[in-house]
């Protein structure tokens, strides 16, 4: 387990066997729009209840990132020109995978009917074929490259308890508006809300070089806020070399020392993935 999770820091995996299940014979997908984040949470609870074992994805995107995708790709994604950002600012991509198309379609339709009747989903599209499904996933998968092309990207892959998931985004917007006035910034977010994984991205539109002052405004404030919310400063992409010096914020000195001892025992010359995960000597001393 140490080797599987260490991403090359403790050793190198030279052989691996993968189990590759067959593709599901039934897939359904819907792109939905919600008025509030509480409605997002209610939709998630309803999806778990109504879709059960066939629920395979529940992806979140905010208005800012979907609007940016729409502008760059010159296509309409539930957003019409007259729409106001404050009306229905949250987007969800819900997918199911199963083995019985008729059964799965019926469950998806019942789920959507329930959500729209109760008003926590106000707009949506149910994919009619594989092409529409891929178009929906293209919106989600385009978030990262399109935001990267917007300007220098300050990226944060964090984990937040679901009730406070979007509070984190709003807090960062307020923090930046108060503490950084040098140039305009754009804060966008998307993520795997079903497990609390938030991709929070801040850009300086049209400026593609790092502003150290902005970095200092963001860090360590964002990590302190995550910890205050009982979240994790590292979600699916690990600590790497950008967050490693913040490890002592979430692990006490004894644990960090034990981790370093294991590293020194298995990699005495420090040649495996150097400078990653563990804090540098200067920051941990």
mmCIF file of C-alpha atoms in Angstrom:
data_model
loop_
_atom_site.group_PDB
_atom_site.id
_atom_site.type_symbol
_atom_site.label_atom_id
_atom_site.label_comp_id
_atom_site.label_asym_id
_atom_site.label_seq_id
_atom_site.Cartn_x
_atom_site.Cartn_y
_atom_site.Cartn_z
ATOM 1 C CA UNK A 1 0.000 0.000 0.000
ATOM 2 C CA UNK A 2 2.915 2.351 0.665
ATOM 3 C CA UNK A 3 4.134 1.905 -2.901
ATOM 4 C CA UNK A 4 0.702 2.287 -4.469
ATOM 5 C CA UNK A 5 0.040 5.608 -2.747
ATOM 6 C CA UNK A 6 3.487 7.220 -2.794
ATOM 7 C CA UNK A 7 3.560 8.128 -6.528
ATOM 8 C CA UNK A 8 7.219 7.154 -6.982
ATOM 9 C CA UNK A 9 8.511 8.751 -3.798
ATOM 10 C CA UNK A 10 9.349 5.451 -2.046
ATOM 11 C CA UNK A 11 9.927 3.165 -4.994
ATOM 12 C CA UNK A 12 9.233 2.359 -8.611
ATOM 13 C CA UNK A 13 6.499 -0.053 -9.694
ATOM 14 C CA UNK A 14 7.969 -2.190 -12.470
ATOM 15 C CA UNK A 15 5.064 -4.554 -13.109
ATOM 16 C CA UNK A 16 1.334 -4.231 -12.647
ATOM 17 C CA UNK A 17 -1.765 -6.223 -13.584
ATOM 18 C CA UNK A 18 -4.947 -4.370 -14.465
ATOM 19 C CA UNK A 19 -8.454 -5.739 -14.370
ATOM 20 C CA UNK A 20 -10.401 -4.243 -17.279
ATOM 21 C CA UNK A 21 -14.166 -4.746 -16.997
ATOM 22 C CA UNK A 22 -16.298 -4.557 -20.108
ATOM 23 C CA UNK A 23 -17.879 -1.247 -21.021
ATOM 24 C CA UNK A 24 -21.432 -0.886 -19.709
ATOM 25 C CA UNK A 25 -24.139 -1.727 -22.218
ATOM 26 C CA UNK A 26 -26.333 1.115 -20.958
ATOM 27 C CA UNK A 27 -25.340 4.756 -20.367
ATOM 28 C CA UNK A 28 -27.557 7.726 -19.634
ATOM 29 C CA UNK A 29 -26.519 11.333 -19.063
ATOM 30 C CA UNK A 30 -28.218 14.614 -18.208
ATOM 31 C CA UNK A 31 -26.932 18.178 -17.956
ATOM 32 C CA UNK A 32 -28.858 20.102 -15.293
ATOM 33 C CA UNK A 33 -29.059 23.625 -13.901
ATOM 34 C CA UNK A 34 -29.812 24.505 -10.252
ATOM 35 C CA UNK A 35 -30.695 27.865 -8.633
ATOM 36 C CA UNK A 36 -28.731 27.410 -5.363
ATOM 37 C CA UNK A 37 -26.047 25.170 -3.951
ATOM 38 C CA UNK A 38 -28.577 23.789 -1.477
ATOM 39 C CA UNK A 39 -30.502 22.646 -4.558
ATOM 40 C CA UNK A 40 -27.317 20.942 -5.778
ATOM 41 C CA UNK A 41 -27.112 19.079 -2.469
ATOM 42 C CA UNK A 42 -30.773 18.081 -2.672
ATOM 43 C CA UNK A 43 -30.282 16.887 -6.249
ATOM 44 C CA UNK A 44 -27.319 14.776 -5.113
ATOM 45 C CA UNK A 45 -29.385 13.176 -2.344
ATOM 46 C CA UNK A 46 -32.205 12.515 -4.813
ATOM 47 C CA UNK A 47 -29.781 10.984 -7.312
ATOM 48 C CA UNK A 48 -28.450 8.594 -4.683
ATOM 49 C CA UNK A 49 -31.995 7.634 -3.726
ATOM 50 C CA UNK A 50 -33.560 7.353 -7.196
ATOM 51 C CA UNK A 51 -30.596 6.127 -9.265
ATOM 52 C CA UNK A 52 -28.864 4.008 -6.640
ATOM 53 C CA UNK A 53 -26.323 1.530 -7.957
ATOM 54 C CA UNK A 54 -26.343 2.861 -11.539
ATOM 55 C CA UNK A 55 -25.222 6.389 -10.564
ATOM 56 C CA UNK A 56 -21.693 6.648 -11.983
ATOM 57 C CA UNK A 57 -20.922 10.402 -12.080
ATOM 58 C CA UNK A 58 -22.188 13.578 -10.469
ATOM 59 C CA UNK A 59 -20.055 16.439 -11.762
ATOM 60 C CA UNK A 60 -20.362 20.058 -10.659
ATOM 61 C CA UNK A 61 -19.553 23.239 -12.606
ATOM 62 C CA UNK A 62 -20.291 26.829 -11.659
ATOM 63 C CA UNK A 63 -21.739 29.470 -13.966
ATOM 64 C CA UNK A 64 -18.399 31.221 -14.470
ATOM 65 C CA UNK A 65 -16.605 28.193 -15.889
ATOM 66 C CA UNK A 66 -19.543 27.028 -18.039
ATOM 67 C CA UNK A 67 -19.926 30.557 -19.405
ATOM 68 C CA UNK A 68 -16.210 30.616 -20.243
ATOM 69 C CA UNK A 69 -16.481 27.259 -22.029
ATOM 70 C CA UNK A 70 -19.495 28.514 -23.959
ATOM 71 C CA UNK A 71 -17.691 31.690 -25.053
ATOM 72 C CA UNK A 72 -14.586 29.840 -26.228
ATOM 73 C CA UNK A 73 -16.427 27.029 -28.002
ATOM 74 C CA UNK A 74 -19.144 29.335 -29.366
ATOM 75 C CA UNK A 75 -21.963 27.030 -28.389
ATOM 76 C CA UNK A 76 -25.034 27.311 -26.163
ATOM 77 C CA UNK A 77 -24.817 25.282 -22.959
ATOM 78 C CA UNK A 78 -28.176 25.897 -21.277
ATOM 79 C CA UNK A 79 -27.127 29.561 -20.980
ATOM 80 C CA UNK A 80 -29.009 32.009 -23.169
ATOM 81 C CA UNK A 81 -27.784 35.538 -23.864
ATOM 82 C CA UNK A 82 -30.420 37.094 -21.609
ATOM 83 C CA UNK A 83 -29.623 34.821 -18.660
ATOM 84 C CA UNK A 84 -28.340 36.458 -15.499
ATOM 85 C CA UNK A 85 -25.550 34.767 -13.562
ATOM 86 C CA UNK A 86 -27.508 34.984 -10.328
ATOM 87 C CA UNK A 87 -30.551 33.119 -11.702
ATOM 88 C CA UNK A 88 -29.343 29.512 -11.930
ATOM 89 C CA UNK A 89 -25.602 29.519 -11.360
ATOM 90 C CA UNK A 90 -24.879 25.824 -10.818
ATOM 91 C CA UNK A 91 -24.546 23.081 -13.419
ATOM 92 C CA UNK A 92 -24.519 19.318 -12.925
ATOM 93 C CA UNK A 93 -23.570 16.473 -15.226
ATOM 94 C CA UNK A 94 -25.248 13.301 -14.001
ATOM 95 C CA UNK A 95 -24.410 9.961 -15.598
ATOM 96 C CA UNK A 96 -25.593 6.410 -15.041
ATOM 97 C CA UNK A 97 -24.051 3.144 -16.200
ATOM 98 C CA UNK A 98 -25.833 -0.192 -16.159
ATOM 99 C CA UNK A 99 -26.847 -3.241 -18.157
ATOM 100 C CA UNK A 100 -30.504 -2.590 -18.998
ATOM 101 C CA UNK A 101 -31.191 0.478 -21.136
ATOM 102 C CA UNK A 102 -34.965 0.477 -20.646
ATOM 103 C CA UNK A 103 -34.678 0.084 -16.882
ATOM 104 C CA UNK A 104 -31.934 2.721 -16.578
ATOM 105 C CA UNK A 105 -33.744 5.223 -18.797
ATOM 106 C CA UNK A 106 -36.871 4.864 -16.699
ATOM 107 C CA UNK A 107 -34.926 5.490 -13.485
ATOM 108 C CA UNK A 108 -33.234 8.567 -14.978
ATOM 109 C CA UNK A 109 -36.546 9.995 -16.165
ATOM 110 C CA UNK A 110 -38.128 9.433 -12.734
ATOM 111 C CA UNK A 111 -35.142 11.153 -11.108
ATOM 112 C CA UNK A 112 -35.417 14.184 -13.432
ATOM 113 C CA UNK A 113 -39.186 14.409 -13.022
ATOM 114 C CA UNK A 114 -38.826 14.447 -9.240
ATOM 115 C CA UNK A 115 -36.091 17.121 -9.325
ATOM 116 C CA UNK A 116 -37.969 19.437 -11.686
ATOM 117 C CA UNK A 117 -41.343 19.042 -9.999
ATOM 118 C CA UNK A 118 -39.828 20.046 -6.656
ATOM 119 C CA UNK A 119 -37.967 22.981 -8.244
ATOM 120 C CA UNK A 120 -34.371 22.235 -7.296
ATOM 121 C CA UNK A 121 -33.586 21.611 -10.981
ATOM 122 C CA UNK A 122 -34.969 24.342 -13.241
ATOM 123 C CA UNK A 123 -33.424 23.486 -16.589
ATOM 124 C CA UNK A 124 -31.884 20.432 -18.139
ATOM 125 C CA UNK A 125 -31.147 18.223 -21.115
ATOM 126 C CA UNK A 126 -31.384 14.431 -21.176
ATOM 127 C CA UNK A 127 -28.984 12.989 -23.755
ATOM 128 C CA UNK A 128 -30.838 11.251 -26.575
ATOM 129 C CA UNK A 129 -27.839 9.411 -28.015
ATOM 130 C CA UNK A 130 -24.113 8.835 -27.634
ATOM 131 C CA UNK A 131 -23.253 11.992 -29.560
ATOM 132 C CA UNK A 132 -25.177 14.222 -27.160
ATOM 133 C CA UNK A 133 -23.612 12.383 -24.237
ATOM 134 C CA UNK A 134 -20.116 13.076 -25.544
ATOM 135 C CA UNK A 135 -21.014 16.733 -26.100
ATOM 136 C CA UNK A 136 -22.027 16.985 -22.447
ATOM 137 C CA UNK A 137 -18.802 15.394 -21.269
ATOM 138 C CA UNK A 138 -16.849 17.680 -23.585
ATOM 139 C CA UNK A 139 -18.187 20.658 -21.621
ATOM 140 C CA UNK A 140 -16.899 19.162 -18.381
ATOM 141 C CA UNK A 141 -13.559 18.047 -19.832
ATOM 142 C CA UNK A 142 -13.025 21.448 -21.484
ATOM 143 C CA UNK A 143 -13.043 23.294 -18.158
ATOM 144 C CA UNK A 144 -9.364 22.752 -17.422
ATOM 145 C CA UNK A 145 -7.814 23.621 -20.827
ATOM 146 C CA UNK A 146 -10.094 26.616 -21.386
ATOM 147 C CA UNK A 147 -9.350 28.060 -17.949
ATOM 148 C CA UNK A 148 -5.647 27.468 -18.572
ATOM 149 C CA UNK A 149 -5.927 29.510 -21.774
ATOM 150 C CA UNK A 150 -7.642 32.376 -19.924
ATOM 151 C CA UNK A 151 -4.515 33.531 -18.081
ATOM 152 C CA UNK A 152 -2.004 32.444 -15.469
ATOM 153 C CA UNK A 153 -3.727 29.681 -13.529
ATOM 154 C CA UNK A 154 -3.540 29.374 -9.742
ATOM 155 C CA UNK A 155 -4.912 25.843 -9.330
ATOM 156 C CA UNK A 156 -6.144 24.250 -6.107
ATOM 157 C CA UNK A 157 -7.288 20.645 -5.860
ATOM 158 C CA UNK A 158 -8.891 20.430 -2.428
ATOM 159 C CA UNK A 159 -11.449 18.399 -0.538
ATOM 160 C CA UNK A 160 -14.286 20.145 1.305
ATOM 161 C CA UNK A 161 -17.253 18.766 3.290
ATOM 162 C CA UNK A 162 -20.206 18.933 0.902
ATOM 163 C CA UNK A 163 -22.322 21.351 3.017
ATOM 164 C CA UNK A 164 -19.478 23.917 2.766
ATOM 165 C CA UNK A 165 -18.344 23.033 -0.771
ATOM 166 C CA UNK A 166 -19.292 26.309 -2.470
ATOM 167 C CA UNK A 167 -18.849 28.448 0.654
ATOM 168 C CA UNK A 168 -15.140 27.923 0.045
ATOM 169 C CA UNK A 169 -15.395 29.480 -3.435
ATOM 170 C CA UNK A 170 -17.391 32.469 -2.210
ATOM 171 C CA UNK A 171 -14.954 33.036 0.640
ATOM 172 C CA UNK A 172 -12.007 33.125 -1.770
ATOM 173 C CA UNK A 173 -13.817 35.601 -4.033
ATOM 174 C CA UNK A 174 -14.425 37.896 -1.064
ATOM 175 C CA UNK A 175 -10.848 37.482 0.151
ATOM 176 C CA UNK A 176 -9.406 38.417 -3.241
ATOM 177 C CA UNK A 177 -11.690 41.418 -3.739
ATOM 178 C CA UNK A 178 -10.589 42.791 -0.382
ATOM 179 C CA UNK A 179 -6.876 41.946 -0.436
ATOM 180 C CA UNK A 180 -5.838 42.075 -4.106
ATOM 181 C CA UNK A 181 -6.607 45.110 -6.261
ATOM 182 C CA UNK A 182 -3.578 45.148 -8.585
ATOM 183 C CA UNK A 183 -5.480 43.645 -11.520
ATOM 184 C CA UNK A 184 -8.689 41.748 -12.187
ATOM 185 C CA UNK A 185 -8.968 38.079 -11.353
ATOM 186 C CA UNK A 186 -11.427 35.368 -12.321
ATOM 187 C CA UNK A 187 -12.416 32.634 -9.861
ATOM 188 C CA UNK A 188 -14.046 29.525 -11.319
ATOM 189 C CA UNK A 189 -14.751 26.096 -9.938
ATOM 190 C CA UNK A 190 -15.796 22.605 -10.868
ATOM 191 C CA UNK A 191 -15.361 19.194 -9.320
ATOM 192 C CA UNK A 192 -16.609 15.840 -8.138
ATOM 193 C CA UNK A 193 -19.161 17.091 -5.640
ATOM 194 C CA UNK A 194 -20.250 13.549 -4.774
ATOM 195 C CA UNK A 195 -17.025 13.123 -2.779
ATOM 196 C CA UNK A 196 -16.323 16.765 -1.939
ATOM 197 C CA UNK A 197 -13.443 17.190 -4.417
ATOM 198 C CA UNK A 198 -13.301 20.840 -5.528
ATOM 199 C CA UNK A 199 -11.131 22.210 -8.340
ATOM 200 C CA UNK A 200 -10.865 25.896 -7.468
ATOM 201 C CA UNK A 201 -9.061 27.956 -10.106
ATOM 202 C CA UNK A 202 -8.065 31.611 -10.043
ATOM 203 C CA UNK A 203 -6.816 33.295 -13.203
ATOM 204 C CA UNK A 204 -5.552 36.712 -14.252
ATOM 205 C CA UNK A 205 -7.303 37.074 -17.627
ATOM 206 C CA UNK A 206 -4.845 37.903 -20.410
ATOM 207 C CA UNK A 207 -1.824 37.813 -18.072
ATOM 208 C CA UNK A 208 0.184 34.585 -18.324
ATOM 209 C CA UNK A 209 2.964 35.140 -15.785
ATOM 210 C CA UNK A 210 2.720 34.496 -12.067
ATOM 211 C CA UNK A 211 2.145 37.453 -9.784
ATOM 212 C CA UNK A 212 3.971 36.563 -6.558
ATOM 213 C CA UNK A 213 1.882 39.109 -4.672
ATOM 214 C CA UNK A 214 -1.299 37.322 -5.721
ATOM 215 C CA UNK A 215 0.180 33.952 -4.771
ATOM 216 C CA UNK A 216 0.935 35.316 -1.311
ATOM 217 C CA UNK A 217 -2.627 36.610 -0.993
ATOM 218 C CA UNK A 218 -3.979 33.160 -1.872
ATOM 219 C CA UNK A 219 -1.502 31.032 0.093
ATOM 220 C CA UNK A 220 -1.527 29.937 2.838
ATOM 221 C CA UNK A 221 -4.965 31.564 3.353
ATOM 222 C CA UNK A 222 -6.741 29.005 1.153
ATOM 223 C CA UNK A 223 -5.166 26.060 2.988
ATOM 224 C CA UNK A 224 -5.954 27.547 6.397
ATOM 225 C CA UNK A 225 -9.573 27.935 5.300
ATOM 226 C CA UNK A 226 -9.706 24.322 4.079
ATOM 227 C CA UNK A 227 -8.335 23.049 7.392
ATOM 228 C CA UNK A 228 -10.768 25.249 9.308
ATOM 229 C CA UNK A 229 -13.584 23.505 7.415
ATOM 230 C CA UNK A 230 -12.176 20.033 8.236
ATOM 231 C CA UNK A 231 -11.234 19.491 4.600
ATOM 232 C CA UNK A 232 -8.033 18.301 2.947
ATOM 233 C CA UNK A 233 -5.473 20.538 1.208
ATOM 234 C CA UNK A 234 -4.760 17.683 -1.185
ATOM 235 C CA UNK A 235 -7.462 15.717 -2.979
ATOM 236 C CA UNK A 236 -7.011 13.516 -6.061
ATOM 237 C CA UNK A 237 -3.726 15.009 -7.337
ATOM 238 C CA UNK A 238 -1.587 14.764 -4.199
ATOM 239 C CA UNK A 239 0.810 17.209 -2.543
ATOM 240 C CA UNK A 240 3.532 17.192 -5.204
ATOM 241 C CA UNK A 241 6.021 20.053 -5.057
ATOM 242 C CA UNK A 242 3.505 22.883 -4.698
ATOM 243 C CA UNK A 243 1.885 21.849 -1.426
ATOM 244 C CA UNK A 244 4.593 19.737 0.201
ATOM 245 C CA UNK A 245 5.797 22.547 2.455
ATOM 246 C CA UNK A 246 2.282 22.859 3.861
ATOM 247 C CA UNK A 247 2.247 19.235 5.067
ATOM 248 C CA UNK A 248 3.078 20.301 8.677
ATOM 249 C CA UNK A 249 -0.219 22.220 8.679
ATOM 250 C CA UNK A 250 -2.145 18.922 8.532
ATOM 251 C CA UNK A 251 0.290 16.423 10.091
ATOM 252 C CA UNK A 252 2.016 16.902 13.432
ATOM 253 C CA UNK A 253 5.813 16.902 13.722
ATOM 254 C CA UNK A 254 5.983 13.286 14.932
ATOM 255 C CA UNK A 255 4.050 12.001 11.917
ATOM 256 C CA UNK A 256 6.137 14.056 9.479
ATOM 257 C CA UNK A 257 9.336 12.754 11.118
ATOM 258 C CA UNK A 258 8.077 9.159 10.816
ATOM 259 C CA UNK A 259 7.253 9.696 7.144
ATOM 260 C CA UNK A 260 10.725 11.106 6.549
ATOM 261 C CA UNK A 261 12.280 8.105 8.329
ATOM 262 C CA UNK A 262 10.452 5.697 6.012
ATOM 263 C CA UNK A 263 11.621 7.735 3.017
ATOM 264 C CA UNK A 264 15.247 7.726 4.218
ATOM 265 C CA UNK A 265 15.138 3.967 4.847
ATOM 266 C CA UNK A 266 13.787 3.079 1.387
ATOM 267 C CA UNK A 267 15.519 5.856 -0.551
ATOM 268 C CA UNK A 268 18.721 6.748 1.352
ATOM 269 C CA UNK A 269 20.175 8.747 -1.567
ATOM 270 C CA UNK A 270 16.991 10.724 -2.241
ATOM 271 C CA UNK A 271 16.878 9.858 -5.935
ATOM 272 C CA UNK A 272 13.219 8.835 -6.224
ATOM 273 C CA UNK A 273 10.892 11.711 -7.058
ATOM 274 C CA UNK A 274 13.108 14.225 -5.218
ATOM 275 C CA UNK A 275 11.544 17.357 -3.761
ATOM 276 C CA UNK A 276 8.019 15.931 -3.805
ATOM 277 C CA UNK A 277 5.488 15.235 -1.059
ATOM 278 C CA UNK A 278 7.665 15.716 2.037
ATOM 279 C CA UNK A 279 8.429 19.270 3.129
ATOM 280 C CA UNK A 280 11.873 20.676 2.387
ATOM 281 C CA UNK A 281 14.358 20.720 5.262
ATOM 282 C CA UNK A 282 14.083 24.490 5.669
ATOM 283 C CA UNK A 283 10.298 24.473 6.026
ATOM 284 C CA UNK A 284 10.076 21.434 8.313
ATOM 285 C CA UNK A 285 12.788 22.527 10.709
#
